Amino acid sequence: MVKQEMEMYKTLSAEDKKRFITDKLLDNALYILVAVLIICVVIYNPRFISGSSIINILTLSSTRLVMALGIAGAVVLTGTDLSAGRMLGLTACISASLLQAPNYAAKMYQSLTWLPQDPNSAIIGQLVCVMILVMLVGAVIGFFNGFMAAKFMLHPFIVTLGTQLIVYGLSLIYATWGSNAGAPIGGIDQRYTNFVIGNVFGGSSFYFPWIIIYAAIISFVIWIIWNKTVFGKNMFAVGCNSEAAKVSGVSVFWTTILVFTLAGAMYGLSGFLESARVGSNTAATGNGYELDAIAACVIGGVSFTGGVGKVQGVIIGVILLQIINAALIFLNVPGSITYIVRGAIILVACAIDMRKYLTKK
């Protein structure tokens, strides 16, 4: 692609060359600004590019990447999903409540004794069971979102806005079950924590958490689904032109439902991972995560105009957004200003995305 553009550039007139360069600068303005920001932060505080800082950025990116890959499917269909953060919160609370340490005094379910008392005993089976359970919870809610959007022709923005409130209410109710009475769900079993954020290299001084490996594996699986399956091809076809896809024999109804169901399962999986990373979960866990995920999708080239998006683009978008967040922290920028910057990033990314669409059109 780059070679073709260079060849084309050589054939342009001086005026067209100026326009070509201007267009490229505008299309990549966000990446240029991020690069400048990184340089400024490194000059101000060289620790920003230290190994521990990079690992921390990747760790924070991992959970958000899993969520963003779910939302990306909805964006490809020219939609979005505002319920993702709340679904993560609900599934994180469920995961935490079922995987509290056996000897924790304030267990949510006092009579639940399915984890071995011996801290050296393996609980892989229990972890897999809980992971599947929360993925099913997310998938059911995602199915509901997809059904409402496909059956009643409602825009996903409206559907997921309503679901967001419903799921948050369910999270508040769930947090009062058992003996919890709405308190943060803590006392996570150390074996669960080690499974998610334990060191891949064991007792080595170099720390590299498992959650990064999991995020990489999940990304690869989603890449296969998007690029090597009939479902993936149908998703992009519906996103490009739903009417043309319908004429070609694609079921727009079931494709939409399956996209949101898969997204819901991804939110459940991200909730399972985030629960162990956070350590103490409440109904507020995951609040606002969907906004970062949507911004990351747009930054990574997943277009709101539909039918355009790559897994590698989403990965880049998530990491860039976390780099920006970390850079603002290193620069000691107040939290209030951070929100302003994040909002501006979303607007700029969407404006660039729309500009690319109008240029092609």
mmCIF file with all atom_site columns, N, CA, C and O in Angstrom, residues 280-311:
data_model
loop_
_atom_site.group_PDB
_atom_site.id
_atom_site.type_symbol
_atom_site.label_atom_id
_atom_site.label_alt_id
_atom_site.label_comp_id
_atom_site.label_asym_id
_atom_site.label_entity_id
_atom_site.label_seq_id
_atom_site.pdbx_PDB_ins_code
_atom_site.Cartn_x
_atom_site.Cartn_y
_atom_site.Cartn_z
_atom_site.occupancy
_atom_site.B_iso_or_equiv
_atom_site.pdbx_formal_charge
_atom_site.auth_seq_id
_atom_site.auth_comp_id
_atom_site.auth_asym_id
_atom_site.auth_atom_id
_atom_site.pdbx_PDB_model_num
ATOM 1   N N  . SER A 1 280 ? -11.190 -5.627 44.428 1.00 0.00 ? 280 SER A N  1
ATOM 2   C CA . SER A 1 280 ? -12.375 -5.275 45.220 1.00 0.00 ? 280 SER A CA 1
ATOM 3   C C  . SER A 1 280 ? -13.400 -4.670 44.278 1.00 0.00 ? 280 SER A C  1
ATOM 4   O O  . SER A 1 280 ? -13.182 -3.592 43.721 1.00 0.00 ? 280 SER A O  1
ATOM 5   N N  . ASN A 1 281 ? -14.519 -5.359 44.091 1.00 0.00 ? 281 ASN A N  1
ATOM 6   C CA . ASN A 1 281 ? -15.485 -4.975 43.065 1.00 0.00 ? 281 ASN A CA 1
ATOM 7   C C  . ASN A 1 281 ? -16.795 -4.476 43.654 1.00 0.00 ? 281 ASN A C  1
ATOM 8   O O  . ASN A 1 281 ? -17.270 -4.975 44.672 1.00 0.00 ? 281 ASN A O  1
ATOM 9   N N  . THR A 1 282 ? -17.365 -3.493 42.981 1.00 0.00 ? 282 THR A N  1
ATOM 10  C CA . THR A 1 282 ? -18.681 -2.953 43.344 1.00 0.00 ? 282 THR A CA 1
ATOM 11  C C  . THR A 1 282 ? -19.509 -2.824 42.074 1.00 0.00 ? 282 THR A C  1
ATOM 12  O O  . THR A 1 282 ? -19.026 -3.099 40.972 1.00 0.00 ? 282 THR A O  1
ATOM 13  N N  . ALA A 1 283 ? -20.741 -2.368 42.242 1.00 0.00 ? 283 ALA A N  1
ATOM 14  C CA . ALA A 1 283 ? -21.603 -2.144 41.074 1.00 0.00 ? 283 ALA A CA 1
ATOM 15  C C  . ALA A 1 283 ? -21.037 -1.059 40.168 1.00 0.00 ? 283 ALA A C  1
ATOM 16  O O  . ALA A 1 283 ? -21.396 -0.975 38.987 1.00 0.00 ? 283 ALA A O  1
ATOM 17  N N  . ALA A 1 284 ? -20.143 -0.231 40.695 1.00 0.00 ? 284 ALA A N  1
ATOM 18  C CA . ALA A 1 284 ? -19.543 0.850  39.903 1.00 0.00 ? 284 ALA A CA 1
ATOM 19  C C  . ALA A 1 284 ? -18.342 0.388  39.087 1.00 0.00 ? 284 ALA A C  1
ATOM 20  O O  . ALA A 1 284 ? -17.823 1.155  38.266 1.00 0.00 ? 284 ALA A O  1
ATOM 21  N N  . THR A 1 285 ? -17.895 -0.842 39.285 1.00 0.00 ? 285 THR A N  1
ATOM 22  C CA . THR A 1 285 ? -16.764 -1.359 38.515 1.00 0.00 ? 285 THR A CA 1
ATOM 23  C C  . THR A 1 285 ? -17.099 -1.315 37.019 1.00 0.00 ? 285 THR A C  1
ATOM 24  O O  . THR A 1 285 ? -18.171 -1.731 36.603 1.00 0.00 ? 285 THR A O  1
ATOM 25  N N  . GLY A 1 286 ? -16.184 -0.813 36.233 1.00 0.00 ? 286 GLY A N  1
ATOM 26  C CA . GLY A 1 286 ? -16.398 -0.745 34.781 1.00 0.00 ? 286 GLY A CA 1
ATOM 27  C C  . GLY A 1 286 ? -17.104 0.500  34.308 1.00 0.00 ? 286 GLY A C  1
ATOM 28  O O  . GLY A 1 286 ? -17.313 0.675  33.109 1.00 0.00 ? 286 GLY A O  1
ATOM 29  N N  . ASN A 1 287 ? -17.467 1.387  35.233 1.00 0.00 ? 287 ASN A N  1
ATOM 30  C CA . ASN A 1 287 ? -18.178 2.604  34.850 1.00 0.00 ? 287 ASN A CA 1
ATOM 31  C C  . ASN A 1 287 ? -17.328 3.458  33.900 1.00 0.00 ? 287 ASN A C  1
ATOM 32  O O  . ASN A 1 287 ? -16.214 3.839  34.234 1.00 0.00 ? 287 ASN A O  1
ATOM 33  N N  . GLY A 1 288 ? -17.851 3.741  32.730 1.00 0.00 ? 288 GLY A N  1
ATOM 34  C CA . GLY A 1 288 ? -17.151 4.571  31.750 1.00 0.00 ? 288 GLY A CA 1
ATOM 35  C C  . GLY A 1 288 ? -16.180 3.819  30.865 1.00 0.00 ? 288 GLY A C  1
ATOM 36  O O  . GLY A 1 288 ? -15.616 4.408  29.933 1.00 0.00 ? 288 GLY A O  1
ATOM 37  N N  . TYR A 1 289 ? -15.979 2.536  31.112 1.00 0.00 ? 289 TYR A N  1
ATOM 38  C CA . TYR A 1 289 ? -15.046 1.762  30.288 1.00 0.00 ? 289 TYR A CA 1
ATOM 39  C C  . TYR A 1 289 ? -15.474 1.736  28.827 1.00 0.00 ? 289 TYR A C  1
ATOM 40  O O  . TYR A 1 289 ? -14.639 1.699  27.926 1.00 0.00 ? 289 TYR A O  1
ATOM 41  N N  . GLU A 1 290 ? -16.805 1.731  28.607 1.00 0.00 ? 290 GLU A N  1
ATOM 42  C CA . GLU A 1 290 ? -17.287 1.635  27.223 1.00 0.00 ? 290 GLU A CA 1
ATOM 43  C C  . GLU A 1 290 ? -16.881 2.854  26.396 1.00 0.00 ? 290 GLU A C  1
ATOM 44  O O  . GLU A 1 290 ? -16.664 2.751  25.176 1.00 0.00 ? 290 GLU A O  1
ATOM 45  N N  . LEU A 1 291 ? -16.749 4.017  27.041 1.00 0.00 ? 291 LEU A N  1
ATOM 46  C CA . LEU A 1 291 ? -16.361 5.223  26.311 1.00 0.00 ? 291 LEU A CA 1
ATOM 47  C C  . LEU A 1 291 ? -14.920 5.115  25.828 1.00 0.00 ? 291 LEU A C  1
ATOM 48  O O  . LEU A 1 291 ? -14.600 5.478  24.685 1.00 0.00 ? 291 LEU A O  1
ATOM 49  N N  . ASP A 1 292 ? -14.048 4.617  26.689 1.00 0.00 ? 292 ASP A N  1
ATOM 50  C CA . ASP A 1 292 ? -12.657 4.398  26.285 1.00 0.00 ? 292 ASP A CA 1
ATOM 51  C C  . ASP A 1 292 ? -12.579 3.363  25.164 1.00 0.00 ? 292 ASP A C  1
ATOM 52  O O  . ASP A 1 292 ? -11.784 3.504  24.224 1.00 0.00 ? 292 ASP A O  1
ATOM 53  N N  . ALA A 1 293 ? -13.387 2.317  25.279 1.00 0.00 ? 293 ALA A N  1
ATOM 54  C CA . ALA A 1 293 ? -13.361 1.259  24.270 1.00 0.00 ? 293 ALA A CA 1
ATOM 55  C C  . ALA A 1 293 ? -13.849 1.773  22.916 1.00 0.00 ? 293 ALA A C  1
ATOM 56  O O  . ALA A 1 293 ? -13.269 1.457  21.872 1.00 0.00 ? 293 ALA A O  1
ATOM 57  N N  . ILE A 1 294 ? -14.916 2.567  22.928 1.00 0.00 ? 294 ILE A N  1
ATOM 58  C CA . ILE A 1 294 ? -15.429 3.140  21.681 1.00 0.00 ? 294 ILE A CA 1
ATOM 59  C C  . ILE A 1 294 ? -14.395 4.078  21.063 1.00 0.00 ? 294 ILE A C  1
ATOM 60  O O  . ILE A 1 294 ? -14.137 4.042  19.849 1.00 0.00 ? 294 ILE A O  1
ATOM 61  N N  . ALA A 1 295 ? -13.775 4.911  21.904 1.00 0.00 ? 295 ALA A N  1
ATOM 62  C CA . ALA A 1 295 ? -12.739 5.826  21.419 1.00 0.00 ? 295 ALA A CA 1
ATOM 63  C C  . ALA A 1 295 ? -11.577 5.047  20.822 1.00 0.00 ? 295 ALA A C  1
ATOM 64  O O  . ALA A 1 295 ? -11.034 5.411  19.773 1.00 0.00 ? 295 ALA A O  1
ATOM 65  N N  . ALA A 1 296 ? -11.183 3.951  21.482 1.00 0.00 ? 296 ALA A N  1
ATOM 66  C CA . ALA A 1 296 ? -10.078 3.131  20.993 1.00 0.00 ? 296 ALA A CA 1
ATOM 67  C C  . ALA A 1 296 ? -10.404 2.524  19.632 1.00 0.00 ? 296 ALA A C  1
ATOM 68  O O  . ALA A 1 296 ? -9.537  2.443  18.747 1.00 0.00 ? 296 ALA A O  1
ATOM 69  N N  . CYS A 1 297 ? -11.655 2.093  19.452 1.00 0.00 ? 297 CYS A N  1
ATOM 70  C CA . CYS A 1 297 ? -12.074 1.531  18.171 1.00 0.00 ? 297 CYS A CA 1
ATOM 71  C C  . CYS A 1 297 ? -11.930 2.555  17.050 1.00 0.00 ? 297 CYS A C  1
ATOM 72  O O  . CYS A 1 297 ? -11.401 2.260  15.971 1.00 0.00 ? 297 CYS A O  1
ATOM 73  N N  . VAL A 1 298 ? -12.403 3.769  17.309 1.00 0.00 ? 298 VAL A N  1
ATOM 74  C CA . VAL A 1 298 ? -12.353 4.817  16.282 1.00 0.00 ? 298 VAL A CA 1
ATOM 75  C C  . VAL A 1 298 ? -10.903 5.214  16.000 1.00 0.00 ? 298 VAL A C  1
ATOM 76  O O  . VAL A 1 298 ? -10.510 5.384  14.847 1.00 0.00 ? 298 VAL A O  1
ATOM 77  N N  . ILE A 1 299 ? -10.106 5.347  17.068 1.00 0.00 ? 299 ILE A N  1
ATOM 78  C CA . ILE A 1 299 ? -8.688  5.663  16.886 1.00 0.00 ? 299 ILE A CA 1
ATOM 79  C C  . ILE A 1 299 ? -8.009  4.578  16.048 1.00 0.00 ? 299 ILE A C  1
ATOM 80  O O  . ILE A 1 299 ? -7.150  4.859  15.211 1.00 0.00 ? 299 ILE A O  1
ATOM 81  N N  . GLY A 1 300 ? -8.430  3.336  16.259 1.00 0.00 ? 300 GLY A N  1
ATOM 82  C CA . GLY A 1 300 ? -7.838  2.207  15.544 1.00 0.00 ? 300 GLY A CA 1
ATOM 83  C C  . GLY A 1 300 ? -8.390  1.972  14.157 1.00 0.00 ? 300 GLY A C  1
ATOM 84  O O  . GLY A 1 300 ? -8.051  0.965  13.524 1.00 0.00 ? 300 GLY A O  1
ATOM 85  N N  . GLY A 1 301 ? -9.259  2.859  13.684 1.00 0.00 ? 301 GLY A N  1
ATOM 86  C CA . GLY A 1 301 ? -9.718  2.751  12.307 1.00 0.00 ? 301 GLY A CA 1
ATOM 87  C C  . GLY A 1 301 ? -11.012 1.995  12.092 1.00 0.00 ? 301 GLY A C  1
ATOM 88  O O  . GLY A 1 301 ? -11.381 1.710  10.943 1.00 0.00 ? 301 GLY A O  1
ATOM 89  N N  . VAL A 1 302 ? -11.722 1.641  13.168 1.00 0.00 ? 302 VAL A N  1
ATOM 90  C CA . VAL A 1 302 ? -13.044 1.016  13.007 1.00 0.00 ? 302 VAL A CA 1
ATOM 91  C C  . VAL A 1 302 ? -14.035 2.145  12.758 1.00 0.00 ? 302 VAL A C  1
ATOM 92  O O  . VAL A 1 302 ? -14.273 2.969  13.636 1.00 0.00 ? 302 VAL A O  1
ATOM 93  N N  . SER A 1 303 ? -14.603 2.168  11.566 1.00 0.00 ? 303 SER A N  1
ATOM 94  C CA . SER A 1 303 ? -15.395 3.321  11.147 1.00 0.00 ? 303 SER A CA 1
ATOM 95  C C  . SER A 1 303 ? -16.856 3.220  11.567 1.00 0.00 ? 303 SER A C  1
ATOM 96  O O  . SER A 1 303 ? -17.488 2.165  11.430 1.00 0.00 ? 303 SER A O  1
ATOM 97  N N  . PHE A 1 304 ? -17.396 4.344  12.067 1.00 0.00 ? 304 PHE A N  1
ATOM 98  C CA . PHE A 1 304 ? -18.814 4.403  12.420 1.00 0.00 ? 304 PHE A CA 1
ATOM 99  C C  . PHE A 1 304 ? -19.701 4.376  11.178 1.00 0.00 ? 304 PHE A C  1
ATOM 100 O O  . PHE A 1 304 ? -20.910 4.205  11.284 1.00 0.00 ? 304 PHE A O  1
ATOM 101 N N  . THR A 1 305 ? -19.113 4.571  10.008 1.00 0.00 ? 305 THR A N  1
ATOM 102 C CA . THR A 1 305 ? -19.897 4.493  8.771  1.00 0.00 ? 305 THR A CA 1
ATOM 103 C C  . THR A 1 305 ? -20.158 3.046  8.371  1.00 0.00 ? 305 THR A C  1
ATOM 104 O O  . THR A 1 305 ? -20.930 2.785  7.462  1.00 0.00 ? 305 THR A O  1
ATOM 105 N N  . GLY A 1 306 ? -19.503 2.110  9.057  1.00 0.00 ? 306 GLY A N  1
ATOM 106 C CA . GLY A 1 306 ? -19.792 0.694  8.893  1.00 0.00 ? 306 GLY A CA 1
ATOM 107 C C  . GLY A 1 306 ? -18.911 -0.040 7.899  1.00 0.00 ? 306 GLY A C  1
ATOM 108 O O  . GLY A 1 306 ? -18.401 0.546  6.938  1.00 0.00 ? 306 GLY A O  1
ATOM 109 N N  . GLY A 1 307 ? -18.726 -1.330 8.173  1.00 0.00 ? 307 GLY A N  1
ATOM 110 C CA . GLY A 1 307 ? -18.040 -2.207 7.242  1.00 0.00 ? 307 GLY A CA 1
ATOM 111 C C  . GLY A 1 307 ? -16.533 -2.097 7.208  1.00 0.00 ? 307 GLY A C  1
ATOM 112 O O  . GLY A 1 307 ? -15.894 -2.737 6.377  1.00 0.00 ? 307 GLY A O  1
ATOM 113 N N  . VAL A 1 308 ? -15.943 -1.306 8.093  1.00 0.00 ? 308 VAL A N  1
ATOM 114 C CA . VAL A 1 308 ? -14.490 -1.104 8.088  1.00 0.00 ? 308 VAL A CA 1
ATOM 115 C C  . VAL A 1 308 ? -13.939 -1.324 9.492  1.00 0.00 ? 308 VAL A C  1
ATOM 116 O O  . VAL A 1 308 ? -14.465 -0.753 10.459 1.00 0.00 ? 308 VAL A O  1
ATOM 117 N N  . GLY A 1 309 ? -12.890 -2.129 9.601  1.00 0.00 ? 309 GLY A N  1
ATOM 118 C CA . GLY A 1 309 ? -12.259 -2.339 10.898 1.00 0.00 ? 309 GLY A CA 1
ATOM 119 C C  . GLY A 1 309 ? -11.331 -3.539 10.878 1.00 0.00 ? 309 GLY A C  1
ATOM 120 O O  . GLY A 1 309 ? -11.575 -4.504 10.158 1.00 0.00 ? 309 GLY A O  1
ATOM 121 N N  . LYS A 1 310 ? -10.257 -3.437 11.650 1.00 0.00 ? 310 LYS A N  1
ATOM 122 C CA . LYS A 1 310 ? -9.298  -4.523 11.762 1.00 0.00 ? 310 LYS A CA 1
ATOM 123 C C  . LYS A 1 310 ? -8.958  -4.739 13.231 1.00 0.00 ? 310 LYS A C  1
ATOM 124 O O  . LYS A 1 310 ? -8.911  -3.789 14.007 1.00 0.00 ? 310 LYS A O  1
ATOM 125 N N  . VAL A 1 311 ? -8.702  -5.996 13.583 1.00 0.00 ? 311 VAL A N  1
ATOM 126 C CA . VAL A 1 311 ? -8.348  -6.332 14.954 1.00 0.00 ? 311 VAL A CA 1
ATOM 127 C C  . VAL A 1 311 ? -7.068  -5.619 15.364 1.00 0.00 ? 311 VAL A C  1
ATOM 128 O O  . VAL A 1 311 ? -6.978  -5.062 16.462 1.00 0.00 ? 311 VAL A O  1
#
